[in-house]
Amino acid sequence: MGRVDTPKSGAPIGCPSGLQTREVAELDPMGGALDLSPYVTRSDNEGSTLELIVQGAHCAGCLAKIERAVTALVGVKTARMNLSTLRLRVVWDGDQTSANDIVKALSDNGFGAAPYSVDASEQKAQDELKYLLRAIAVAGFAAMNVMLLSIAVWSGGADMGEGTHSLFHWISALIALPTVAYAGRPFFRSAFAALAQRRTNMDVPISLALVLACGLSLYETVHNNLDTYFDAAVMLLFLLLIGRYLDARLRQRTGAAARRLAAMQVTSATRILPDGSIETVPAASIKPGDTLLIPAGQRLPVDGIIARGTSDFDMHIATGESQPQCYGPGDPVYSGTINLTAPLTITASAALSDSFLSEITELVELGEQSKSRFVKIADRAARAYVPVVHTLALLTFVGWLLVGADLRVASLNAIAVLIITCPCALGLAVPAVQIVAAGRLFKNGVLIRSGDALERLAKTKSVIFDKTGTLTQGRPILTNTDDIAPDALALAAALARQSNHPVSRALHGMQTDLEVTDITEIPGQGLRGTFAGDVVRFGSAKFLGLDSGDARAGTVWLQKGTEAPVAFAFVDALRPDAADVVAALQADGLRVDLLSGDVKSVAETTAKTLGIEHWYGQVSPRQKMNVLYQREAEGRYPLMVGDGINDAPALAAANSSASLASAADVAMSASDIILQGDRLSGLPMAIKTARAARSRVIENLGLAITYNMIAIPLAVFGFVNPLIAALAMSGSSLLVTLNALRMAR
Amino acid sequence: MEALLWLIPIAIAMGAFGLGGFFWSMRHGQFEDTDGDASRIFMDDTDSPIVDDSMKSDSIKKDARD
């Protein structure tokens, strides 16, 4: 982690179009050091194959650069970059090049890479998309051809001969019936599943309408009658499938994007076998009791207990503390934390019932249960729609029979009621808006994981922020550069060059050509070296032997020989947009809280800097949930924003939640929204979009209801014929979709 | 009306051909990477193709994306 890349002279690093905003070195999880052999598949005729997720690829220029760089390696047969999934597939001759050479070629050009293994759920999502696409193609083909014939029938009218009329109906039947059987499967399956559980959803009336329309039309065709509704049925299918496909595609894209972010976190570990040899294994195959070697700078893949070595750990992802903690043999250490100073041997531990991570998992499950009780607007509409419409159809049927009409006319009108109410408008009203809103947010770097996340977000009246890693960048910066003499700065930078400690990394950017020798890093204390004959020390006040009166949180001291010590004030850098975002949210009338696992003094300073009135420090995960429940009880529908493992329970339990792209895996999967590029500015925009989406949804439902109120009487009283049905259906769908697109600006 | 006996099957056959073509292109992975395909037209590739020519003669299963 934190490998500093020096760019090749002249060539720009990364995206040639300049679309990459963050240093890829920050994103590169492997630093070229990890072993990829578990991910390479070998075959006799193809050679070695590897799939990598590539970070930093945005445009055609990146594509060209990546493929060119990899194919330039000896023995590489194909290198194909997929810009939609950001995956690179390389096939090469394993003897001539190694997987690590490929990764190095990528990172030399400014692109980070992580190994990718096909996820079962992602495969399923992809298959579902392909299946829907095929269904759309078939439905589209059928709709066009049946419409061809129907228009002829409608315009021909009385002039058309009976034989021709009947022929056209039969051909329409031959096209439409197999189509409905093939392309209607998604709806039939969903309807059956709901009915089997004695519930209804929107797919039940849709399936019913399709089946009845086809059945009725077939009957009419066989008896050489005038009106068939094949075109209405197939067009209904076509339009609804499009809506379903777009919805599934958006969910698949956000799911894939979230999974890519998780994949960039550590995936391999070095295991020491009982006979002393070492092997590299994927993190998923680590078992409790395994002995692992953790070099300095690497993130811990699992929980464990230190067997040998002492080192500093960056804890912020687990507990929110901004100051690294020092642990030695026998101390428990947590997955996700970063080993900073010295290599360690740890024993992977089982998830004990009282271990930190298992407590978190328990709390997360608890939180998710409360969220699942939320009923989506679409389902609520379906619950109202289904009984009303079916009752009306039944009443129509009975009514016509009572008036003396025969069975055929009565059923014609009853089915007309079912068809004309067009689950089209209702089935599209909500998804159309959510797709447009989510798509717009996706373009702005905000991933929304489900449609109902948008609905819940719209109700937000208060925001709760975690501090470390969310409002702050999780790394310190030097604040008093002006007070420090340049040669002291240069000396400190020279000492810090090889160290991974966050404080040292803050100094890496500084140029220095001073020769400091015998550099040693003492975990928990500081750095020591020799310069021009003097012993130089850079570390905590205690390390330098200064009295505790000079000890201030975040201050590091440099002392050369016996000269006066120089103070370096480090502060956890706030994210550049944090202050603006807090101000924007407060201006919007939302109450903002700060909850931090860090020490109270630091939490207070941060709160004051950002203008947040309500802050809490040293908060445990359970306490975070309690504050959350309190806000919910006050009716404020809180939005929880966090990134660490300790935030995951609150993220799962909150009415709506957001996390950053750099968050812990557990936090990302527990939250509704992921902010790509760690841009907090996505939050006010997301809330605004969610509220706009809510208005559009209500408008659309209103339009659908109005349309139904006009159309149902027409159907009940027998004024509907296939032409009117087709026009009404397409008209209402178009209206609802156009209204949804109003959001796109 | 004899014209109809020709026209209708032709129209449907054309449609079916289009449908078949769509399925074929789906099977060949032409819809796997719409963003990438859109970007590739901007690439200034005047050098050799991606596939190593010396492997073409072997009986490898053709890479579906080619």
GROMACS .gro file of C-alpha atoms in nm, chain A residues 206-602:
model
  397
  206ILE     CA    1  -5.037  -0.799  -1.597
  207SER     CA    2  -5.026  -1.175  -1.644
  208LEU     CA    3  -5.400  -1.198  -1.614
  209ALA     CA    4  -5.449  -0.926  -1.876
  210LEU     CA    5  -5.208  -1.101  -2.113
  211VAL     CA    6  -5.363  -1.443  -2.075
  212LEU     CA    7  -5.720  -1.326  -2.099
  213ALA     CA    8  -5.651  -1.097  -2.394
  214CYS     CA    9  -5.487  -1.380  -2.586
  215GLY     CA   10  -5.752  -1.631  -2.488
  216LEU     CA   11  -6.036  -1.400  -2.585
  217SER     CA   12  -5.870  -1.306  -2.914
  218LEU     CA   13  -5.812  -1.670  -2.999
  219TYR     CA   14  -6.175  -1.743  -2.934
  220GLU     CA   15  -6.278  -1.454  -3.156
  221THR     CA   16  -6.042  -1.569  -3.429
  222VAL     CA   17  -6.173  -1.922  -3.426
  223HIS     CA   18  -6.529  -1.796  -3.451
  224ASN     CA   19  -6.447  -1.552  -3.732
  225ASN     CA   20  -6.548  -1.250  -3.532
  226LEU     CA   21  -6.433  -0.899  -3.578
  227ASP     CA   22  -6.224  -0.785  -3.285
  228THR     CA   23  -5.903  -0.930  -3.161
  229TYR     CA   24  -5.664  -0.784  -2.907
  230PHE     CA   25  -5.340  -0.953  -3.006
  231ASP     CA   26  -5.166  -0.627  -3.078
  232ALA     CA   27  -5.267  -0.482  -2.744
  233ALA     CA   28  -5.134  -0.787  -2.563
  234VAL     CA   29  -4.803  -0.793  -2.743
  235MET     CA   30  -4.752  -0.420  -2.720
  236LEU     CA   31  -4.824  -0.432  -2.350
  237LEU     CA   32  -4.561  -0.701  -2.319
  238PHE     CA   33  -4.307  -0.504  -2.519
  239LEU     CA   34  -4.344  -0.183  -2.322
  240LEU     CA   35  -4.336  -0.350  -1.984
  241LEU     CA   36  -4.034  -0.559  -2.077
  242ILE     CA   37  -3.844  -0.245  -2.169
  243GLY     CA   38  -3.918  -0.100  -1.827
  244ARG     CA   39  -3.813  -0.421  -1.660
  245TYR     CA   40  -3.493  -0.446  -1.860
  246LEU     CA   41  -3.384  -0.092  -1.781
  247ASP     CA   42  -3.455  -0.147  -1.416
  248ALA     CA   43  -3.256  -0.473  -1.410
  249ARG     CA   44  -2.971  -0.316  -1.602
  250LEU     CA   45  -2.940  -0.028  -1.361
  251ARG     CA   46  -2.941  -0.263  -1.065
  252GLN     CA   47  -2.680  -0.481  -1.229
  253ARG     CA   48  -2.458  -0.184  -1.303
  254THR     CA   49  -2.470  -0.045  -0.953
  255GLY     CA   50  -2.422  -0.392  -0.809
  256ALA     CA   51  -2.121  -0.448  -1.032
  257ALA     CA   52  -1.978  -0.108  -0.942
  258ALA     CA   53  -2.016  -0.183  -0.572
  259ARG     CA   54  -1.855  -0.523  -0.619
  260ARG     CA   55  -1.564  -0.367  -0.804
  261LEU     CA   56  -1.502  -0.134  -0.515
  262ALA     CA   57  -1.499  -0.427  -0.276
  263ALA     CA   58  -1.264  -0.620  -0.505
  264MET     CA   59  -1.006  -0.345  -0.482
  265GLN     CA   60  -0.958  -0.427  -0.117
  266VAL     CA   61  -0.697  -0.684  -0.015
  267THR     CA   62  -0.760  -1.020  -0.171
  268SER     CA   63  -0.450  -1.226  -0.103
  269ALA     CA   64  -0.244  -1.312   0.199
  270THR     CA   65   0.085  -1.485   0.270
  271ARG     CA   66   0.045  -1.802   0.472
  272ILE     CA   67   0.328  -1.975   0.658
  273LEU     CA   68   0.296  -2.351   0.646
  274PRO     CA   69   0.395  -2.577   0.937
  275ASP     CA   70   0.713  -2.679   0.757
  276GLY     CA   71   0.820  -2.318   0.734
  277SER     CA   72   0.755  -2.259   0.364
  278ILE     CA   73   0.531  -1.976   0.256
  279GLU     CA   74   0.250  -1.968   0.006
  280THR     CA   75   0.018  -1.700  -0.123
  281VAL     CA   76  -0.351  -1.769  -0.091
  282PRO     CA   77  -0.671  -1.578  -0.163
  283ALA     CA   78  -0.801  -1.415   0.152
  284ALA     CA   79  -1.121  -1.616   0.135
  285SER     CA   80  -0.934  -1.941   0.192
  286ILE     CA   81  -0.772  -1.838   0.518
  287LYS     CA   82  -0.882  -2.062   0.803
  288PRO     CA   83  -0.870  -1.990   1.175
  289GLY     CA   84  -0.539  -2.101   1.317
  290ASP     CA   85  -0.344  -2.022   1.001
  291THR     CA   86  -0.021  -1.836   1.053
  292LEU     CA   87   0.003  -1.534   0.829
  293LEU     CA   88   0.286  -1.303   0.745
  294ILE     CA   89   0.182  -0.941   0.729
  295PRO     CA   90   0.448  -0.710   0.583
  296ALA     CA   91   0.460  -0.345   0.676
  297GLY     CA   92   0.213  -0.139   0.476
  298GLN     CA   93  -0.037  -0.417   0.416
  299ARG     CA   94  -0.398  -0.425   0.524
  300LEU     CA   95  -0.493  -0.716   0.747
  301PRO     CA   96  -0.710  -0.962   0.556
  302VAL     CA   97  -0.863  -1.126   0.864
  303ASP     CA   98  -0.892  -1.085   1.239
  304GLY     CA   99  -0.607  -1.237   1.433
  305ILE     CA  100  -0.373  -1.235   1.731
  306ILE     CA  101  -0.015  -1.117   1.698
  307ALA     CA  102   0.226  -1.404   1.734
  308ARG     CA  103   0.549  -1.217   1.674
  309GLY     CA  104   0.640  -0.853   1.623
  310THR     CA  105   0.527  -0.514   1.743
  311SER     CA  106   0.388  -0.249   1.517
  312ASP     CA  107   0.161   0.050   1.478
  313PHE     CA  108  -0.181  -0.001   1.325
  314ASP     CA  109  -0.403   0.242   1.137
  315MET     CA  110  -0.732   0.173   1.310
  316HIS     CA  111  -0.961   0.420   1.147
  317ILE     CA  112  -1.150   0.174   0.933
  318ALA     CA  113  -1.237  -0.038   1.236
  319THR     CA  114  -1.291   0.203   1.522
  320GLY     CA  115  -1.269   0.551   1.378
  321GLU     CA  116  -0.962   0.647   1.576
  322SER     CA  117  -0.737   0.882   1.386
  323GLN     CA  118  -0.424   0.811   1.591
  324PRO     CA  119  -0.250   0.483   1.508
  325GLN     CA  120  -0.238   0.233   1.792
  326CYS     CA  121   0.056   0.017   1.887
  327TYR     CA  122   0.007  -0.355   1.940
  328GLY     CA  123   0.243  -0.636   2.032
  329PRO     CA  124   0.247  -1.013   2.077
  330GLY     CA  125  -0.075  -1.147   2.222
  331ASP     CA  126  -0.287  -0.846   2.123
  332PRO     CA  127  -0.591  -0.900   1.901
  333VAL     CA  128  -0.587  -0.716   1.572
  334TYR     CA  129  -0.873  -0.659   1.325
  335SER     CA  130  -0.924  -0.711   0.954
  336GLY     CA  131  -0.919  -0.393   0.752
  337THR     CA  132  -0.665  -0.218   0.974
  338ILE     CA  133  -0.329  -0.141   0.819
  339ASN     CA  134   0.000  -0.266   0.959
  340LEU     CA  135   0.221   0.040   0.947
  341THR     CA  136   0.570  -0.007   1.082
  342ALA     CA  137   0.707  -0.358   1.106
  343PRO     CA  138   0.640  -0.701   0.956
  344LEU     CA  139   0.434  -0.928   1.178
  345THR     CA  140   0.333  -1.286   1.212
  346ILE     CA  141  -0.028  -1.330   1.319
  347THR     CA  142  -0.248  -1.626   1.392
  348ALA     CA  143  -0.584  -1.598   1.219
  349SER     CA  144  -0.857  -1.625   1.478
  350ALA     CA  145  -1.200  -1.775   1.452
  351ALA     CA  146  -1.498  -1.547   1.484
  352LEU     CA  147  -1.550  -1.584   1.855
  353SER     CA  148  -1.895  -1.507   1.982
  354ASP     CA  149  -1.770  -1.195   2.153
  355SER     CA  150  -1.522  -1.082   1.890
  356PHE     CA  151  -1.555  -0.736   1.743
  357LEU     CA  152  -1.651  -0.843   1.392
  358SER     CA  153  -1.915  -1.092   1.499
  359GLU     CA  154  -2.078  -0.833   1.719
  360ILE     CA  155  -2.087  -0.600   1.420
  361THR     CA  156  -2.242  -0.869   1.202
  362GLU     CA  157  -2.511  -0.934   1.460
  363LEU     CA  158  -2.596  -0.566   1.485
  364VAL     CA  159  -2.603  -0.531   1.106
  365GLU     CA  160  -2.856  -0.814   1.075
  366LEU     CA  161  -3.068  -0.653   1.342
  367GLY     CA  162  -3.064  -0.325   1.153
  368GLU     CA  163  -3.153  -0.480   0.820
  369GLN     CA  164  -3.455  -0.649   0.966
  370SER     CA  165  -3.607  -0.319   1.066
  371LYS     CA  166  -3.546  -0.180   0.718
  372SER     CA  167  -3.720  -0.465   0.539
  373ARG     CA  168  -4.051  -0.359   0.686
  374PHE     CA  169  -4.058  -0.056   0.454
  375VAL     CA  170  -4.324  -0.102   0.185
  376LYS     CA  171  -4.246   0.043  -0.151
  377ILE     CA  172  -4.486   0.284  -0.318
  378ALA     CA  173  -4.522   0.052  -0.615
  379ASP     CA  174  -4.634  -0.233  -0.393
  380ARG     CA  175  -4.878  -0.010  -0.212
  381ALA     CA  176  -5.024   0.101  -0.543
  382ALA     CA  177  -5.051  -0.261  -0.653
  383ARG     CA  178  -5.234  -0.353  -0.336
  384ALA     CA  179  -5.494  -0.087  -0.405
  385TYR     CA  180  -5.511  -0.143  -0.779
  386VAL     CA  181  -5.560  -0.517  -0.796
  387PRO     CA  182  -5.879  -0.564  -0.595
  388VAL     CA  183  -6.043  -0.252  -0.741
  389VAL     CA  184  -5.983  -0.344  -1.101
  390HIS     CA  185  -6.072  -0.709  -1.067
  391THR     CA  186  -6.392  -0.623  -0.884
  392LEU     CA  187  -6.486  -0.376  -1.157
  393ALA     CA  188  -6.423  -0.639  -1.423
  394LEU     CA  189  -6.636  -0.888  -1.239
  395LEU     CA  190  -6.915  -0.632  -1.192
  396THR     CA  191  -6.898  -0.547  -1.562
  397PHE     CA  192  -6.931  -0.911  -1.652
  398VAL     CA  193  -7.225  -0.965  -1.419
  399GLY     CA  194  -7.381  -0.635  -1.518
  400TRP     CA  195  -7.386  -0.714  -1.887
  401LEU     CA  196  -7.528  -1.057  -1.823
  402LEU     CA  197  -7.805  -0.902  -1.618
  403VAL     CA  198  -7.881  -0.655  -1.895
  404GLY     CA  199  -7.941  -0.951  -2.119
  405ALA     CA  200  -7.624  -0.969  -2.325
  406ASP     CA  201  -7.481  -1.308  -2.409
  407LEU     CA  202  -7.175  -1.461  -2.248
  408ARG     CA  203  -6.949  -1.346  -2.523
  409VAL     CA  204  -7.034  -0.978  -2.505
  410ALA     CA  205  -7.019  -0.980  -2.128
  411SER     CA  206  -6.678  -1.139  -2.117
  412LEU     CA  207  -6.556  -0.911  -2.398
  413ASN     CA  208  -6.639  -0.607  -2.196
  414ALA     CA  209  -6.504  -0.749  -1.873
  415ILE     CA  210  -6.174  -0.833  -2.037
  416ALA     CA  211  -6.170  -0.493  -2.201
  417VAL     CA  212  -6.181  -0.344  -1.854
  418LEU     CA  213  -5.881  -0.550  -1.752
  419ILE     CA  214  -5.682  -0.462  -2.059
  420ILE     CA  215  -5.759  -0.096  -2.078
  421THR     CA  216  -5.672  -0.017  -1.721
  422CYS     CA  217  -5.332  -0.095  -1.858
  423PRO     CA  218  -5.106  -0.201  -1.587
  424CYS     CA  219  -4.882  -0.024  -1.836
  425ALA     CA  220  -4.917   0.312  -1.674
  426LEU     CA  221  -4.904   0.179  -1.321
  427GLY     CA  222  -4.636  -0.077  -1.399
  428LEU     CA  223  -4.424   0.195  -1.558
  429ALA     CA  224  -4.510   0.493  -1.341
  430VAL     CA  225  -4.277   0.417  -1.055
  431PRO     CA  226  -3.994   0.226  -1.228
  432ALA     CA  227  -3.964   0.487  -1.503
  433VAL     CA  228  -3.899   0.765  -1.255
  434GLN     CA  229  -3.664   0.558  -1.042
  435ILE     CA  230  -3.462   0.448  -1.341
  436VAL     CA  231  -3.419   0.802  -1.466
  437ALA     CA  232  -3.330   0.934  -1.121
  438ALA     CA  233  -3.087   0.654  -1.043
  439GLY     CA  234  -2.929   0.685  -1.386
  440ARG     CA  235  -2.877   1.055  -1.340
  441LEU     CA  236  -2.718   0.999  -1.001
  442PHE     CA  237  -2.500   0.722  -1.142
  443LYS     CA  238  -2.362   0.965  -1.397
  444ASN     CA  239  -2.272   1.200  -1.115
  445GLY     CA  240  -2.089   0.933  -0.924
  446VAL     CA  241  -2.359   0.834  -0.676
  447LEU     CA  242  -2.455   0.467  -0.672
  448ILE     CA  243  -2.806   0.391  -0.549
  449ARG     CA  244  -2.846   0.029  -0.465
  450SER     CA  245  -3.221  -0.011  -0.498
  451GLY     CA  246  -3.532   0.181  -0.598
  452ASP     CA  247  -3.674   0.197  -0.252
  453ALA     CA  248  -3.350   0.357  -0.132
  454LEU     CA  249  -3.459   0.661  -0.332
  455GLU     CA  250  -3.799   0.662  -0.168
  456ARG     CA  251  -3.650   0.640   0.180
  457LEU     CA  252  -3.393   0.908   0.102
  458ALA     CA  253  -3.665   1.152   0.003
  459LYS     CA  254  -3.800   1.153   0.358
  460THR     CA  255  -3.467   1.253   0.515
  461LYS     CA  256  -3.483   1.529   0.770
  462SER     CA  257  -3.153   1.480   0.949
  463VAL     CA  258  -2.804   1.363   0.862
  464ILE     CA  259  -2.562   1.181   1.093
  465PHE     CA  260  -2.197   1.185   0.993
  466ASP     CA  261  -1.916   0.963   1.106
  467LYS     CA  262  -1.592   1.154   1.137
  468THR     CA  263  -1.277   0.962   1.054
  469GLY     CA  264  -1.266   0.860   0.693
  470THR     CA  265  -1.603   1.018   0.616
  471LEU     CA  266  -1.570   1.388   0.691
  472THR     CA  267  -1.193   1.356   0.711
  473GLN     CA  268  -0.964   1.186   0.466
  474GLY     CA  269  -0.826   0.951   0.727
  475ARG     CA  270  -0.476   1.080   0.682
  476PRO     CA  271  -0.289   1.359   0.856
  477ILE     CA  272  -0.148   1.669   0.695
  478LEU     CA  273   0.107   1.909   0.830
  479THR     CA  274  -0.052   2.237   0.934
  480ASN     CA  275   0.231   2.451   1.065
  481THR     CA  276   0.469   2.434   0.769
  482ASP     CA  277   0.533   2.806   0.796
  483ASP     CA  278   0.659   2.779   1.151
  484ILE     CA  279   0.920   2.518   1.066
  485ALA     CA  280   1.264   2.595   0.927
  486PRO     CA  281   1.317   2.445   0.579
  487ASP     CA  282   1.616   2.236   0.684
  488ALA     CA  283   1.415   2.087   0.971
  489LEU     CA  284   1.145   1.995   0.720
  490ALA     CA  285   1.400   1.841   0.487
  491LEU     CA  286   1.550   1.641   0.772
  492ALA     CA  287   1.213   1.507   0.881
  493ALA     CA  288   1.125   1.419   0.523
  494ALA     CA  289   1.453   1.233   0.481
  495LEU     CA  290   1.390   1.032   0.797
  496ALA     CA  291   1.032   0.955   0.693
  497ARG     CA  292   1.113   0.839   0.343
  498GLN     CA  293   1.091   0.468   0.405
  499SER     CA  294   0.821   0.470   0.667
  500ASN     CA  295   0.456   0.380   0.611
  501HIS     CA  296   0.321   0.559   0.914
  502PRO     CA  297   0.051   0.810   0.815
  503VAL     CA  298   0.256   1.093   0.963
  504SER     CA  299   0.558   0.988   0.758
  505ARG     CA  300   0.348   0.953   0.444
  506ALA     CA  301   0.235   1.311   0.490
  507LEU     CA  302   0.598   1.412   0.443
  508HIS     CA  303   0.665   1.192   0.141
  509GLY     CA  304   0.582   1.464  -0.104
  510MET     CA  305   0.864   1.685   0.016
  511GLN     CA  306   1.186   1.699  -0.177
  512THR     CA  307   1.496   1.624   0.020
  513ASP     CA  308   1.843   1.510  -0.069
  514LEU     CA  309   1.985   1.493   0.280
  515GLU     CA  310   2.167   1.174   0.362
  516VAL     CA  311   2.030   1.018   0.677
  517THR     CA  312   2.170   0.680   0.772
  518ASP     CA  313   2.082   0.404   1.018
  519ILE     CA  314   1.714   0.482   1.008
  520THR     CA  315   1.511   0.268   1.245
  521GLU     CA  316   1.141   0.290   1.319
  522ILE     CA  317   1.027   0.208   1.670
  523PRO     CA  318   0.658   0.116   1.674
  524GLY     CA  319   0.449   0.342   1.888
  525GLN     CA  320   0.732   0.590   1.928
  526GLY     CA  321   0.899   0.729   1.620
  527LEU     CA  322   1.193   0.729   1.383
  528ARG     CA  323   1.559   0.751   1.464
  529GLY     CA  324   1.856   0.806   1.237
  530THR     CA  325   2.200   0.956   1.204
  531PHE     CA  326   2.272   1.277   1.013
  532ALA     CA  327   2.606   1.452   0.993
  533GLY     CA  328   2.720   1.275   1.305
  534ASP     CA  329   2.416   1.367   1.516
  535VAL     CA  330   2.141   1.137   1.631
  536VAL     CA  331   1.814   1.263   1.488
  537ARG     CA  332   1.480   1.168   1.636
  538PHE     CA  333   1.130   1.225   1.501
  539GLY     CA  334   0.840   1.106   1.706
  540SER     CA  335   0.614   1.150   2.005
  541ALA     CA  336   0.707   1.372   2.297
  542LYS     CA  337   0.765   1.066   2.510
  543PHE     CA  338   1.006   0.926   2.250
  544LEU     CA  339   1.217   1.237   2.264
  545GLY     CA  340   1.211   1.242   2.643
  546LEU     CA  341   1.027   1.571   2.660
  547ASP     CA  342   0.806   1.634   2.957
  548SER     CA  343   0.437   1.564   2.910
  549GLY     CA  344   0.353   1.933   2.932
  550ASP     CA  345   0.457   1.959   2.569
  551ALA     CA  346   0.247   1.666   2.457
  552ARG     CA  347  -0.046   1.768   2.240
  553ALA     CA  348  -0.257   1.530   2.034
  554GLY     CA  349  -0.127   1.523   1.681
  555THR     CA  350   0.204   1.693   1.752
  556VAL     CA  351   0.521   1.520   1.645
  557TRP     CA  352   0.866   1.643   1.745
  558LEU     CA  353   1.196   1.653   1.556
  559GLN     CA  354   1.522   1.681   1.746
  560LYS     CA  355   1.868   1.690   1.598
  561GLY     CA  356   2.134   1.600   1.849
  562THR     CA  357   2.080   1.825   2.146
  563GLU     CA  358   1.922   2.121   1.965
  564ALA     CA  359   1.582   2.255   2.059
  565PRO     CA  360   1.303   2.023   1.943
  566VAL     CA  361   1.084   2.145   1.657
  567ALA     CA  362   0.710   2.086   1.670
  568PHE     CA  363   0.521   1.947   1.370
  569ALA     CA  364   0.145   1.986   1.406
  570PHE     CA  365  -0.050   1.720   1.217
  571VAL     CA  366  -0.422   1.725   1.174
  572ASP     CA  367  -0.648   1.471   1.008
  573ALA     CA  368  -0.729   1.648   0.684
  574LEU     CA  369  -1.092   1.731   0.629
  575ARG     CA  370  -1.230   1.636   0.293
  576PRO     CA  371  -1.227   1.940   0.066
  577ASP     CA  372  -1.602   1.945   0.021
  578ALA     CA  373  -1.695   1.859   0.381
  579ALA     CA  374  -1.759   2.215   0.499
  580ASP     CA  375  -1.965   2.305   0.193
  581VAL     CA  376  -2.172   1.990   0.221
  582VAL     CA  377  -2.251   2.048   0.587
  583ALA     CA  378  -2.346   2.408   0.513
  584ALA     CA  379  -2.566   2.300   0.220
  585LEU     CA  380  -2.745   2.040   0.428
  586GLN     CA  381  -2.804   2.280   0.714
  587ALA     CA  382  -2.927   2.547   0.473
  588ASP     CA  383  -3.176   2.291   0.348
  589GLY     CA  384  -3.319   2.267   0.696
  590LEU     CA  385  -3.165   1.931   0.783
  591ARG     CA  386  -3.020   1.874   1.127
  592VAL     CA  387  -2.659   1.756   1.115
  593ASP     CA  388  -2.498   1.536   1.383
  594LEU     CA  389  -2.139   1.421   1.417
  595LEU     CA  390  -2.078   1.079   1.570
  596SER     CA  391  -1.721   0.964   1.612
  597GLY     CA  392  -1.532   0.674   1.757
  598ASP     CA  393  -1.237   0.904   1.799
  599VAL     CA  394  -1.138   1.087   2.116
  600LYS     CA  395  -1.370   1.366   2.230
  601SER     CA  396  -1.125   1.653   2.183
  602VAL     CA  397  -1.067   1.570   1.819
   0.00000   0.00000   0.00000
